[in-house]
Structure formats: C-alpha cells, structure tokens
Coordinates of C-alpha atoms in Angstrom, one line a residue:
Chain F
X1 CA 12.0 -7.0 36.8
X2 CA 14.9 -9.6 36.8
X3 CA 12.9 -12.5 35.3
X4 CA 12.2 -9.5 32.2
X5 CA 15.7 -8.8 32.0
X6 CA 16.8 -12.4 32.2
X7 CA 13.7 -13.3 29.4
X8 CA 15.0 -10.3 27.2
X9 CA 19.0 -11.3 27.3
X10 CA 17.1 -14.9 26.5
X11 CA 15.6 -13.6 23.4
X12 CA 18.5 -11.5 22.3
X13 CA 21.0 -13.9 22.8
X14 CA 18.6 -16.2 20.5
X15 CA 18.2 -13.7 17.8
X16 CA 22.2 -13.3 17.9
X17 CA 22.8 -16.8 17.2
X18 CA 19.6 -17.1 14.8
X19 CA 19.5 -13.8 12.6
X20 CA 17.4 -15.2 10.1
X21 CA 14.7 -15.7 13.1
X22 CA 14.8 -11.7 13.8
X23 CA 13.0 -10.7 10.9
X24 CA 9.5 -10.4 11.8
X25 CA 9.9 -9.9 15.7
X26 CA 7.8 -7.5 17.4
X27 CA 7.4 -6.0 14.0
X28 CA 2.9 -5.1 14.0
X29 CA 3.7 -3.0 11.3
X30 CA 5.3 -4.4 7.9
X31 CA 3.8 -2.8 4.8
X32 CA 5.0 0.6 3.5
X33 CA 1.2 1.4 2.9
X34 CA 0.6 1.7 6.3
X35 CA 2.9 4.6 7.0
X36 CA 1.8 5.9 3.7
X37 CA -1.8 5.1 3.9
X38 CA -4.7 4.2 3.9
X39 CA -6.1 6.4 1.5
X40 CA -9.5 7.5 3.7
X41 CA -11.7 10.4 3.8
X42 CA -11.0 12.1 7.4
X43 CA -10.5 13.4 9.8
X44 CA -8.8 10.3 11.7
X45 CA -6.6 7.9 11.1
X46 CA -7.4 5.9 14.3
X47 CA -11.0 7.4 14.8
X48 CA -12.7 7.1 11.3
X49 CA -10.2 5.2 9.3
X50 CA -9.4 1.9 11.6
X51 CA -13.2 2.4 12.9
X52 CA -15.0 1.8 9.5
X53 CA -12.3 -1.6 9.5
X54 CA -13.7 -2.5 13.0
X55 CA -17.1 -2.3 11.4
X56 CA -15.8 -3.7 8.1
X57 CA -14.6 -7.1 10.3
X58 CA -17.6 -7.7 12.0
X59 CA -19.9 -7.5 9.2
X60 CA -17.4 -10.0 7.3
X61 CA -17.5 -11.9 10.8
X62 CA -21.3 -12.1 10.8
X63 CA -21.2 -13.0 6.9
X64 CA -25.1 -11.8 6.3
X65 CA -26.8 -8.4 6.5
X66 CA -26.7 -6.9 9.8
X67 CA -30.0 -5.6 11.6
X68 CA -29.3 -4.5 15.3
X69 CA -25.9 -3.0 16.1
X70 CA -24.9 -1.8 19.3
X71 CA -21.4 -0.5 20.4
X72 CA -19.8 0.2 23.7
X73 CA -17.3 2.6 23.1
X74 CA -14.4 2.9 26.0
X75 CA -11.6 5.6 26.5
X76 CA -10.7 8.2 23.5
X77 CA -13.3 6.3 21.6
X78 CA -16.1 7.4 24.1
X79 CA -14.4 11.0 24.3
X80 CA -14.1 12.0 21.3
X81 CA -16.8 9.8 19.2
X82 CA -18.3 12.7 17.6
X83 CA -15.8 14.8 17.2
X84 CA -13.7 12.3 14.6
X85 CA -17.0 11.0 13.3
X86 CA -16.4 7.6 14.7
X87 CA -19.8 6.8 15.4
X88 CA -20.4 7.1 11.7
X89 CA -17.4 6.0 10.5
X90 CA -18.3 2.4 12.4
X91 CA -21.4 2.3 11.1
X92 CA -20.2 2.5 7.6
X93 CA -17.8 -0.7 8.2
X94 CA -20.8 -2.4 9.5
X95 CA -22.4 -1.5 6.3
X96 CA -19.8 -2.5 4.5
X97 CA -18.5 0.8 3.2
X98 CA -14.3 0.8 2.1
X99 CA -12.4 3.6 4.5
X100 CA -12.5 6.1 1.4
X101 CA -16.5 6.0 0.8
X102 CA -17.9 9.4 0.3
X103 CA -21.0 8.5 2.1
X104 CA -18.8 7.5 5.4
X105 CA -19.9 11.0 6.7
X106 CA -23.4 10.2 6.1
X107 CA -23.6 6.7 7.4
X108 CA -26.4 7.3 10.3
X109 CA -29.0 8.5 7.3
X110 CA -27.5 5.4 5.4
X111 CA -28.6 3.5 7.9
X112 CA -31.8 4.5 8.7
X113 CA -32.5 3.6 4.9
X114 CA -31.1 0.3 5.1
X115 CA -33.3 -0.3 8.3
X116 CA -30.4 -1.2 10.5
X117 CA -31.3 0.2 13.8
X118 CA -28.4 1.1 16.1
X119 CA -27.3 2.3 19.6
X120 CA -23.7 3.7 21.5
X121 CA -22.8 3.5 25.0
X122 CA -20.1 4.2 27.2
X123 CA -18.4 1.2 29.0
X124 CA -15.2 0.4 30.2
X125 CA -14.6 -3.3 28.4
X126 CA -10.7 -3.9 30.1
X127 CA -7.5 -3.3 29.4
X128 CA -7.0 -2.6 26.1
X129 CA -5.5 0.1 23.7
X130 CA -7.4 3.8 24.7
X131 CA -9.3 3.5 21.2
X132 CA -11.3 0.2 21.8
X133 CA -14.8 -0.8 21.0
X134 CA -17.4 -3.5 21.6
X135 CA -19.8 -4.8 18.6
X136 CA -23.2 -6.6 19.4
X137 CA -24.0 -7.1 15.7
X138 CA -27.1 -9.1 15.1
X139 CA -28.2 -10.3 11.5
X140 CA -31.6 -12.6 10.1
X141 CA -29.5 -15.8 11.2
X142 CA -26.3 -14.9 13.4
X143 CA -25.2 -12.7 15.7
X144 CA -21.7 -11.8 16.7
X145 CA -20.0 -10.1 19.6
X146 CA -16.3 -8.8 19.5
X147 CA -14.0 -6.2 20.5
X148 CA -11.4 -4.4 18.9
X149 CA -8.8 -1.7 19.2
X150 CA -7.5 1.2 16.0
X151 CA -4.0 1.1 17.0
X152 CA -3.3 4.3 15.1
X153 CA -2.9 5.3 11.4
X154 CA -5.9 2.9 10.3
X155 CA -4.7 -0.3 11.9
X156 CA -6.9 -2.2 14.1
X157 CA -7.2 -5.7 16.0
X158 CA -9.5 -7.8 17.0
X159 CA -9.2 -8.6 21.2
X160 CA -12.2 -10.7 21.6
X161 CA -14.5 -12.7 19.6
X162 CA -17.5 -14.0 21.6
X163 CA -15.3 -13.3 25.3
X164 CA -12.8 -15.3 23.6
X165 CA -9.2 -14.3 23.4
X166 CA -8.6 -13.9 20.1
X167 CA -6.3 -11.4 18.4
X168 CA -6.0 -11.1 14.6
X169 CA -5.7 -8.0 12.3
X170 CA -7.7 -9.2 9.5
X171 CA -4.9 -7.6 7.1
X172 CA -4.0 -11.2 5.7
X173 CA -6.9 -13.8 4.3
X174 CA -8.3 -15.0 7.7
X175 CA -10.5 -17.8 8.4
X176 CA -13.0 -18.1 11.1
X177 CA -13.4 -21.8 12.5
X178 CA -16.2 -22.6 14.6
X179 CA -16.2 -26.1 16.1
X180 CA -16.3 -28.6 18.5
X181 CA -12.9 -29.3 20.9
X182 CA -12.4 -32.4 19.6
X183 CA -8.8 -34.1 18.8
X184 CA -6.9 -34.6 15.5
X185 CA -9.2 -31.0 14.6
X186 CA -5.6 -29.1 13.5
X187 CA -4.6 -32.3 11.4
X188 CA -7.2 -32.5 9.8
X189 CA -7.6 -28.7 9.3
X190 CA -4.0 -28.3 8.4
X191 CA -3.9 -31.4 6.1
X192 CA -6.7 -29.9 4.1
X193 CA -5.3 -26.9 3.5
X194 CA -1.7 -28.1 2.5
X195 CA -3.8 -30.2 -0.3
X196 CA -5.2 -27.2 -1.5
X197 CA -2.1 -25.2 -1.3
X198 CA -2.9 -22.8 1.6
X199 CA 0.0 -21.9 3.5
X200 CA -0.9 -21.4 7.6
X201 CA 0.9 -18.2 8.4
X202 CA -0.9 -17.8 12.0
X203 CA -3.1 -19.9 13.9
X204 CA -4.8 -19.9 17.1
X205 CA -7.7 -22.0 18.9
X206 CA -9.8 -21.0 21.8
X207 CA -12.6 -22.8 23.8
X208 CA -14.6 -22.5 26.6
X209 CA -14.2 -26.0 28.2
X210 CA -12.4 -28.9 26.9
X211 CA -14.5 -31.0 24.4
X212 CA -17.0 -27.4 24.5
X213 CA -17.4 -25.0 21.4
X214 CA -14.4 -23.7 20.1
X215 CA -13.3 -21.1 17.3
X216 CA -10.1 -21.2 15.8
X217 CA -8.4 -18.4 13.7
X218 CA -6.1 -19.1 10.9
X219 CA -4.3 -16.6 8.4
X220 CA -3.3 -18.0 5.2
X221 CA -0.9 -16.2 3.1
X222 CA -2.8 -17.5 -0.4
X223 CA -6.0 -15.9 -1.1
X224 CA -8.9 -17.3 0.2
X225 CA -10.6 -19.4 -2.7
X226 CA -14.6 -19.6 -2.9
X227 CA -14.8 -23.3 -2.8
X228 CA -12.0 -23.6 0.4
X229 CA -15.1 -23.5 2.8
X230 CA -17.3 -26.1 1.6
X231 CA -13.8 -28.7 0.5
X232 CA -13.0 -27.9 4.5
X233 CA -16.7 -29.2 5.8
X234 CA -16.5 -32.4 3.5
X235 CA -13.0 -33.0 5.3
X236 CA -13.1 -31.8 8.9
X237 CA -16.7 -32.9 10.1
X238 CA -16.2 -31.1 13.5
X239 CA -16.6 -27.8 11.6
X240 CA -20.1 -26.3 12.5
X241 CA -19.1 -23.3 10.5
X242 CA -16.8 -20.8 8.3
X243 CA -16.3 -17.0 7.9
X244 CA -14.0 -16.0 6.0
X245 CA -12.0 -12.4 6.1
X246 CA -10.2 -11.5 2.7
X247 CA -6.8 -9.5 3.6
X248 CA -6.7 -5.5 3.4
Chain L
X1 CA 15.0 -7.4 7.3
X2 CA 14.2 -5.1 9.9
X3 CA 12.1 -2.3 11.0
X4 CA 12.5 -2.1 14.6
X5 CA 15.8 -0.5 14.9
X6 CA 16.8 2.5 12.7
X7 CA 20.2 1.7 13.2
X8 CA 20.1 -1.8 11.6
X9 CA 18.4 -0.3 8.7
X10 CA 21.0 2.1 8.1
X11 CA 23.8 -0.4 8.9
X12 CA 21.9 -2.7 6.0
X13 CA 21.6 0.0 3.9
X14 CA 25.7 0.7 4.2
X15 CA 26.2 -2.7 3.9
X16 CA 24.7 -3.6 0.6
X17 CA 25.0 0.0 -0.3
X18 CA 21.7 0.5 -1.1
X19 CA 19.0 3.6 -0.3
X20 CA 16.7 3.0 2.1
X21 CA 13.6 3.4 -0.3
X22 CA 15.2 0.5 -2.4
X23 CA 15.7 -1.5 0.6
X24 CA 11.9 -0.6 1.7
X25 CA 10.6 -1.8 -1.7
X26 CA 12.6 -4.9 -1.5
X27 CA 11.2 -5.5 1.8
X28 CA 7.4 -4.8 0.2
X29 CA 7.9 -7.2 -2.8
X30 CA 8.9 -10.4 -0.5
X31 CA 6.1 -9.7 2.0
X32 CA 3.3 -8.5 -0.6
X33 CA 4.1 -11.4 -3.4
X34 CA 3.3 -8.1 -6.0
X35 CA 5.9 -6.7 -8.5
X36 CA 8.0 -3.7 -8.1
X37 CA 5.7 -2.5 -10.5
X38 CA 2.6 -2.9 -8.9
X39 CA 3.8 -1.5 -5.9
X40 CA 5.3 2.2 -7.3
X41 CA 2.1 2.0 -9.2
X42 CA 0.1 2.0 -6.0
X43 CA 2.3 4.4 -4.6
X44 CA 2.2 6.6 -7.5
X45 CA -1.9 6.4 -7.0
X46 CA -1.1 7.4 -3.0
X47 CA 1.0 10.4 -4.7
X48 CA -1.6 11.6 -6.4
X49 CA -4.3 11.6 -3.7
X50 CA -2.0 13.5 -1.7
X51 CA -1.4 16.0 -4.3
X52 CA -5.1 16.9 -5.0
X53 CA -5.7 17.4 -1.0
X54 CA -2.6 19.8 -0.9
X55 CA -3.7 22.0 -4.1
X56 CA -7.2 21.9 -3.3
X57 CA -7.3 23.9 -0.2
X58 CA -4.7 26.5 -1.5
X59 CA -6.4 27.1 -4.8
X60 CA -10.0 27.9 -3.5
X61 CA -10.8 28.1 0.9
X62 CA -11.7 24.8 1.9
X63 CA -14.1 24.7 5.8
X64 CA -14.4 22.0 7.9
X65 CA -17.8 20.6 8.7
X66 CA -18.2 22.3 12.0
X67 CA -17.1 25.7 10.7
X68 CA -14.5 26.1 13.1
X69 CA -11.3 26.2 11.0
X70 CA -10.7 26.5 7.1
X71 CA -9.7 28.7 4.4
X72 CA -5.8 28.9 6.0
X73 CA -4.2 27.1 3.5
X74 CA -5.6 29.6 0.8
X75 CA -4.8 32.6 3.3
X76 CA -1.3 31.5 3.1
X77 CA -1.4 30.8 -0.6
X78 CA -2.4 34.5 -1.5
X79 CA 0.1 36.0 1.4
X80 CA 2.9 34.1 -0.6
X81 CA 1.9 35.9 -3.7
X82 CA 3.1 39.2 -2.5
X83 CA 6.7 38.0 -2.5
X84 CA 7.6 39.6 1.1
X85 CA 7.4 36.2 3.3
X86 CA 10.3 36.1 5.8
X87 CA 10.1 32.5 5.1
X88 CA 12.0 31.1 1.4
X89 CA 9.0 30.8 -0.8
X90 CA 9.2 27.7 -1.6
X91 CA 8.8 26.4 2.3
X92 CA 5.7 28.5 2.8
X93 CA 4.5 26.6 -0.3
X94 CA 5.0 23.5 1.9
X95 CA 3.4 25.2 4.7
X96 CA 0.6 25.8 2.5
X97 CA 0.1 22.9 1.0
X98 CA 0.7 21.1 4.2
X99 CA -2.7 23.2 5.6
X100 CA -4.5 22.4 2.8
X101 CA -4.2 18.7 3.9
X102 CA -5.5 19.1 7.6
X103 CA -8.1 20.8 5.9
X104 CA -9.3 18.6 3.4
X105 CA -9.0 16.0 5.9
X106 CA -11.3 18.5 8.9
X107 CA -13.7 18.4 5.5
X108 CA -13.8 14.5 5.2
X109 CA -12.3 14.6 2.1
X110 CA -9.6 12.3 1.1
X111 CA -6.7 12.2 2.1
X112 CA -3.7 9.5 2.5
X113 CA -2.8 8.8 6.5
X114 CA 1.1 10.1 6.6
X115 CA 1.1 8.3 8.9
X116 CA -1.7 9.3 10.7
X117 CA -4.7 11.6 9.4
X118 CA -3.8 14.0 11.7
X119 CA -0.4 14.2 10.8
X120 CA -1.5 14.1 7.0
X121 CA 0.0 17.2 5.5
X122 CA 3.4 17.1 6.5
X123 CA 4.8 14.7 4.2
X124 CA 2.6 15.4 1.3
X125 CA 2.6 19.1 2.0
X126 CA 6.7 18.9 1.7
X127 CA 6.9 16.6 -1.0
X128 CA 4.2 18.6 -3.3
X129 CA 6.0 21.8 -3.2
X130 CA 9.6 19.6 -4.0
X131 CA 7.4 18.5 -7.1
X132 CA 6.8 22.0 -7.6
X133 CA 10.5 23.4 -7.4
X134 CA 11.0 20.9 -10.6
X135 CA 14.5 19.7 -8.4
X136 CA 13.2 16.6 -8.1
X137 CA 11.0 14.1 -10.7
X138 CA 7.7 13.1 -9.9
X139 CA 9.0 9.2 -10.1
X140 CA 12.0 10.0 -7.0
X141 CA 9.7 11.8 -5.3
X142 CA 7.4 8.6 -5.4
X143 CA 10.5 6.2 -4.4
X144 CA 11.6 8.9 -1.8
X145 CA 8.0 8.1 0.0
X146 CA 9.4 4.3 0.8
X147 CA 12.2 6.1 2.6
X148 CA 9.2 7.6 4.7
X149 CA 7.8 4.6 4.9
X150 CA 10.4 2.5 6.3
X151 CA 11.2 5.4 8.8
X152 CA 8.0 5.7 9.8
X153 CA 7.4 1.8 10.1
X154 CA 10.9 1.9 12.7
X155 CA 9.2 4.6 14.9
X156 CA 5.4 2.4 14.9
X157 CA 6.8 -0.9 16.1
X158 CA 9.8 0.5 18.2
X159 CA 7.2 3.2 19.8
X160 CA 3.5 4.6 18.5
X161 CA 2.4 6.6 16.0
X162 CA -1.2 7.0 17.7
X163 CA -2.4 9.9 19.0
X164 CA -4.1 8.4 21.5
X165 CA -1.3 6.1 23.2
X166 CA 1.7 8.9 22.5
X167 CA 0.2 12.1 22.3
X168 CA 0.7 14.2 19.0
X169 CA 4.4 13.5 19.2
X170 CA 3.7 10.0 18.1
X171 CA 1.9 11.7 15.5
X172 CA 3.3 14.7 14.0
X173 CA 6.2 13.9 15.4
X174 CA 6.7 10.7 13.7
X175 CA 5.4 12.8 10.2
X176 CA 8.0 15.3 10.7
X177 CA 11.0 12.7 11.3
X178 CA 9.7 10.8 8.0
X179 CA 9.7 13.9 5.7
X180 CA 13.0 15.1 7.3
X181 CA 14.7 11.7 6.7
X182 CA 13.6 10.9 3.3
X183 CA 14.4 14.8 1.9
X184 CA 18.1 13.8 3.0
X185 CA 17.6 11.2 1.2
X186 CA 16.3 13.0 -1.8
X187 CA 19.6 15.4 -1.0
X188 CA 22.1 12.8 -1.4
X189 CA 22.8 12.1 2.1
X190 CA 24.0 8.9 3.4
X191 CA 21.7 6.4 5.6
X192 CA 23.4 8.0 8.7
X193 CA 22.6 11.3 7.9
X194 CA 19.1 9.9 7.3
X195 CA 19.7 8.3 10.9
X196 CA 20.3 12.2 12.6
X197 CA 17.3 14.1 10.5
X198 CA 15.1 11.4 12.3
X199 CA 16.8 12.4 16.2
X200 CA 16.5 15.9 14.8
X201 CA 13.4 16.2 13.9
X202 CA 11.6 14.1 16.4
X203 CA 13.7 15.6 19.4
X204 CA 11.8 19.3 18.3
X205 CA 8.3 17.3 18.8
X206 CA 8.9 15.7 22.3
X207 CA 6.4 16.5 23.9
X208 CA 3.9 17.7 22.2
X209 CA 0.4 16.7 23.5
X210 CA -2.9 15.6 22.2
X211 CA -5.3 18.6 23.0
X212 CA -7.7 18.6 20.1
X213 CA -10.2 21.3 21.2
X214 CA -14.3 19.8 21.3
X215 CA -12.6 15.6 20.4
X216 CA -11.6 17.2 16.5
X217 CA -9.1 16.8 13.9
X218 CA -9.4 20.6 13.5
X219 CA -7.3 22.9 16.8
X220 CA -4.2 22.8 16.6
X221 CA -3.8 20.2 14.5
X222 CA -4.1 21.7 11.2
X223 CA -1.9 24.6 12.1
X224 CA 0.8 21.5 13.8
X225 CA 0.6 20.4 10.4
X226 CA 1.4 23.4 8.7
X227 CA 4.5 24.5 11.3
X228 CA 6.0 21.2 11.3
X229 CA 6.5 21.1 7.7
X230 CA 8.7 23.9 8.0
X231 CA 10.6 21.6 10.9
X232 CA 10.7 19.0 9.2
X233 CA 12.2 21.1 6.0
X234 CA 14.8 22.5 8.5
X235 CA 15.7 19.4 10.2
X236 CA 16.8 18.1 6.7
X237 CA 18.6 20.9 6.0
X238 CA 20.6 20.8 9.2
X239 CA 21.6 16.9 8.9
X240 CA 22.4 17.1 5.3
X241 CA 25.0 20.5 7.1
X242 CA 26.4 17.8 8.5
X243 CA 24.6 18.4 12.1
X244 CA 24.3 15.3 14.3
X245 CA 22.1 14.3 16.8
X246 CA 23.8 13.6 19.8
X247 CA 21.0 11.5 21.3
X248 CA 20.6 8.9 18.8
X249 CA 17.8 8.4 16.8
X250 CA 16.5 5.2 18.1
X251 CA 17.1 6.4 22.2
X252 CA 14.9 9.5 20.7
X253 CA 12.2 7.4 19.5
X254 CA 12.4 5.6 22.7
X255 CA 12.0 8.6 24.6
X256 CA 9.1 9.5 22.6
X257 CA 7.3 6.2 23.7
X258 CA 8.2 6.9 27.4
X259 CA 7.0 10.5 27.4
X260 CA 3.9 8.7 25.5
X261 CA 3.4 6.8 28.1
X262 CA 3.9 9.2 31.3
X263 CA 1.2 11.5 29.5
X264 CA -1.6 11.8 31.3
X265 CA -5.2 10.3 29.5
X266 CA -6.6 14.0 29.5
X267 CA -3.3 14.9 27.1
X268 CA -3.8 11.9 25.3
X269 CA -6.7 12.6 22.7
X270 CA -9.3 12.8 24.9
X271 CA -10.2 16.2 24.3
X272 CA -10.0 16.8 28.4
X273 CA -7.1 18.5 28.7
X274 CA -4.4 21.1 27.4
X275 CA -6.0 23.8 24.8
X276 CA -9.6 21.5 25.0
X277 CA -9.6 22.6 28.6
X278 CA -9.2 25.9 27.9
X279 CA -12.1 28.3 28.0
X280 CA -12.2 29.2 24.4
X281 CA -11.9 25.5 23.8
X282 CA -14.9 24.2 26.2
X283 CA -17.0 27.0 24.1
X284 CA -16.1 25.8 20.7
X285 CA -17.2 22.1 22.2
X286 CA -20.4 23.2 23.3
X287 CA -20.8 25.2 20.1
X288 CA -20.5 22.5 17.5
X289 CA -22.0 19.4 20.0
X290 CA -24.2 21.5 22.4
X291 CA -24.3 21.1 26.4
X292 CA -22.6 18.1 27.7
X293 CA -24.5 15.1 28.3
X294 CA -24.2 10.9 29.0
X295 CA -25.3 9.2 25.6
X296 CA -27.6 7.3 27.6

C-alpha cells in the first residue's frame, strides 16, 4: 500500500513538472465515437458489438478463411451468451461481418453455409475483464489462438495471442510480427518503417525463450500500405511472417 | 488535453473560454488526422441513426425477438396524444423516444452505443425530442453530442461504463450524466454547471445494478432507459437553477467505480441475481432459452 502511494505521488509529481507528458495517461478511451458509437445492430454494446470485433481480429489475425472455430467463453460472457446474441454476434466477426451487419442475428445459418463448423464452451481462462473470450480459429494454412476482453460500449482487447502476453486494441493500423529472437530485429524493423514513413506509435515483443519464436506487435499511426509487408521481408530476414490489422 | 478528470476539462474549458464540445472536437481532429468537417459529418450520420431508432418504435409497436418486451414506446406515444400526462409533453416525448431506442436495439436493429447499447436511448431519446421542440438546430444539437462525448469519455477512463464491471450505473448512469451535462450546455450554462449536472445526475444512478432478467438487453433495461431520460432532463434543469452538487463530480464518478467494484458478480450482468433471480424472472429465462443446461 505505501510502495502505491509512494509510485502514485512519483507519477504525479512527474506529470506536475511535465504537463505536456499528461496527455494520454491512463486515458483507454480517446475518440468521441466511442462514447457516441459504434453504430451496431443490438442488443449489446459489450455482448454483440465488441464480440463481432473479437471475431473481426482474429479472422484479420488468421489472414485466410476460417474453417474450425471454437470459443471458451468465461464470466458474463458464458452467462449471458445467448441472451445478448454473443454467440452469434462472434461468429459474425469471425466471418468477417462489420458490427452493424443485418445478418449478425443470423450468423449460425451463415455459417453453416459457408461450412465453418463451430463449438462454445465454458472455461475460466484467468483473470481478466468479466466479458472475456478464447478463439481456436483454424483456417486451410494457419491457425490462431487468442483471448480477448469487450471492455464495454464496443471496445475490446486482445490479452493473449498464442499464451503470449500481448495486449493491443486493434483500433489503430496494427501489425503482427512473427519471428525469430534474434538481435538488431527492432533496428531493423524500425529503420524500415521510418524509410517508408510509418510512425511506431506502440510496440511490444514477446517470446517464449530467448533466441525462440517470437511475435512482436506494432501500431502505426499511418495507414497500413499493401506493399509495407513484402518491403519488410526484403529488409528484416528474421521475419517468418506478417498480419496486418487496419484501424477501426 | 485531458479526459480523465472532469475538473481539468472544465478548468480548460474556462481557461481558453471555449465549450466543451469545441474543446472535444479539437481534441478529435489532432488525434483522428480528419477535418472538422469530416468529423460533424460522421457525427451528423450517428445523429441520424439515432433518430430513426427513436421514431421508429413510437410511430408503429416495435417487439423484441423473444417476445418479451415491445410496443412501450408506441404505448407511450399514443398516451401523450391525449394531452393529460402529469409529465410536460415534451419530456414524455423523450421518454418515448428514449423506449423506442431499447427497443429497436431488444429487436437488433440499429442503433448508436450512447455509450453503451443498453444505455442507448437516453441521449438520443433526449436529444430527438430537443430536435422536436425546434429550440435548438439540428447542427447544435450535433455539436452538443461532443459535449456528451467528452463527458462520457471522463467517466470511461476515470471509472467504467460496462455493465458488466460497474453494474448499470456504469451504464445508464454514465448515459444519464452525458445527456444532463451536454443540455446545460445546450442551455447556456458554464463548464461548471456542466461539472454539477454530471454529480447530479450520476449521484440519482448509484447503485443501480445489472439484473437483466434471462442474460437480455430487454427487463428493466428498456424501461431504465425510458425513466432516466426524464433524470437526466431534470438533473439539467436543476444545475442550469443554479443547484450544485456538493459531492463533486469526479469523487461521484469515483464512487461509482467503487460501488462497481463491491457489486457482487450475480449484480453484475450475469443474469444471477436481483430481478433475474426473481421468480417471474427465472420463468421468462426458461421461457425464451428452455430448462437450464451445461453447453457441453
């Protein structure tokens, strides 16, 4: 308790003398649209709304069309599923359906016709925000396995990708970096970018072991050019591969 | 510039002697690299969602998928014709309208999240009947919705506006302080009268649990929408009076996000507890979803 109150006084005493450093803190919401919006068809903000963006990141994630989905569904998300229509609503974001898609409410017969076969279960995945799910989403080539929360009027965040800690909203153009732990990796990565006029406005790497797999997450404040993946593989040759997410 | 604080925002706003919507578009150009245009454009395309979901349910009944609620907002609509409402017109109109909303929304039909979908006829139900009363242009009511905006953005990262990790405080709660402060706003109040509609308004909605009978967006929160569009409506009026909130609006929003977090999970939107748990609620479950059963 005295180490947060000493870390607190810490941080305000730095914001005091640095005002300029302030703006931003703390601050998960930014946009006037997300306090009035997204435009969606209902009956939940949290439930349907920031589910079908769940489902909408993963199938970005997994970059091809998905076959096998299954989701584990924790706390309000496994209580109320039905009732708010989540079950459909992720299922349309897996099939790639925008949060105001009339056919959201229809997405299990949608399915079924687009032979993507898919399962829900109950499981407690950690500690996370009560509205959390798990997505095992397989397609012809890849599969992908995250978790993420709806943090309430349509916002969401990814917690895990692959048992990986990594957290990113997939509100600004994201990319997705799979590759190998090896060093001068960011240099290279952030030299290419500033060539092509990217500017890095988040960035994190996780791996499993040094010099093991890793996947790095970068937002970029510039959208996300078609040509930016391949220019990145002819520069960084520790890239085994790219996904890109293109901001809400 | 920032949204963590309400009063920093009003002491910016006094400062540069600016509204709070102008401030909240400022805000939106820097971080969104669009134009002022592009942004009241999108908003003005958000106004107009919201003002087909609040006609639509009043002109003609509009029933959820399960059956269990509907037709409200029209009952209301054709009980206002008679002209003997102990209510002003006008604010049943909001009520109305605000109903329609819940209902559209309990219909998946489009809607706009106010913030929340649950909590998405308050503000538009309010700011359709203002449209309505011809007081106020459709192009102020438009800029007055960046006042909500930047209200509710202050309550989300300094507390929660989800359901599920406040209760429906966080929820309507933080509808009916954005509606209340942006129609002072709209009234010609200053930022710190803005400041006490917020502590009004959101001090009546402490509290107020997440019961949703059978897991839906359907009982009570439809008829939560409608009521608190009257609050919110009243809480204006009082701060624009010159009322204050003694309890500041920020140590209010605070205390919001405590109570949130003392709630039990079965108040939480779990559909366990408060009028879920009820009899008549654990009926209505088992009539729209059947017996119930694992998933596995």
């Amino acid at each position: 308790m005295r180490q947060r109150r000493q870390a607190e006084r810490f941080v305000s005493e730095f914001l005091a003398n640095h005002r300029e450093w302030s703006d931003g803190l703390d601050m998960k919401y930014q946009s006037a649209f997300e306090m009035i919006g997204p435009v969606m068809v209902g009956p939940s903000s949290s439930h349907t709304a920031g589910a079908v963006r769940i489902g909408n990141l993963a199938r970005e994630i997994l970059g091809e069309t998905p076959r096998i989905v299954e989701f584990r569904l924790m706390g309000s998300f496994y209580e109320t599923y039905q009732g708010h229509g989540t079950d459909l609503a992720l299922l349309a974001g897996v099939m790639g359906y925008p949060t105001d898609h009339p056919a959201v409410s229809e997405a299990d017969q949608r399915a079924v016709e687009a032979g993507l076969s898919y399962a829900f279960k109950k499981e407690h995945l950690g500690f996370f925000h009560p509205n959390t799910v798990g997505i095992l989403l397989h397609g012809d080539q890849r599969k992908i396995d995250l978790i993420a929360s709806s943090l309430g009027g349509g916002k969401v965040e990814v917690q895990e990708l692959f048992g990986l800690p990594i957290r990113f909203s997939g509100e600004k153009n994201t990319l997705i970096l799979h590759h190998a732990d090896q060093r001068g990796f960011l240099a290279k990565v952030s030299n290419a970018l500033d060539a092509e006029g990217y500017n890095i406005a988040r960035l994190s790497l996780e791996r499993w072991r040094r010099g093991g797999y890793a996947i790095t997450v970068c937002e970029v404040d510039e959208e996300i050019q078609n040509d930016l993946p391949e220019i990145l593989h002819s520069k960084v040759p520790q890239l085994k591969d790219i996904r890109v997410v293109q901001g809400s | 510039m920032s949204f963590t604080h309400l009063h920093e925002l009003i002491r910016i706003a006094d400062e540069k002697q600016m509204s709070i919507a102008d401030l909240m578009l400022e805000v939106e150009i820097e971080q969104s690299l669009h134009t002022e245009k592009e942004i009241l454009e999108r908003m003005n395309r958000q106004f107009s969602v919201m003002e087909e979901a609040a006609r639509k349910g009043v002109e003609t009944p509009v029933y959820s998928r399960t059956g269990l609620t509907g037709g409200d907002a029209h009952r209301v609509g054709e009980y206002l014709k008679k002209g003997c409402s102990f209510l002003a017109p006008q604010t049943l109109q909001a009520m109305s309208f605000a109903l329609s909303v819940n209902e559209v929304n309990a219909g998946m039909g489009r809607i706009v999240a106010t913030p929340t979908a649950g909590s998405a006829g308050i503000l538009p139900g309010v700011f359709i009947s203002l449209l309505d009363s011809g007081r106020f242009s459709r192009d102020e009511l438009v800029r007055a919705l960046f006042t909500a905006a930047a209200l509710g953005l202050v309550i989300a990262n300094s507390a929660s506006i989800s359901g599920a990790a406040g209760g429906c405080q966080a929820e309507i709660g933080s509808a009916t302080a954005m509606t209340a402060g942006a129609l002072v706003e709209l009234g010609g109040g200053t930022p710190e009268q803005v400041g006490h509609a917020v502590g009004l308004a959101l001090k009546n909605s402490l509290g107020l649990v997440c019961d949703p009978v059978g897991g839906l967006v359907e009982i009570p929160c439809i008829i939560r929408n409608g009521l608190h569009a009257v609050t919110a409506i009243a809480a204006a009026d009082m701060a624009l009076a010159g009322v204050k909130s003694v309890i500041p609006a920020d140590e209010v929003i605070q205390a919001m996000y405590m109570i949130g977090n003392a709630l039990p999970e079965s108040l939480r939107e779990t559909g366990l507890g408060g009028l879920a748990a009820t009899p008549t609620g654990r009926a209505l479950r088992e009539r729209v979803f059947g017996k119930p059963q694992g998933m596995e």
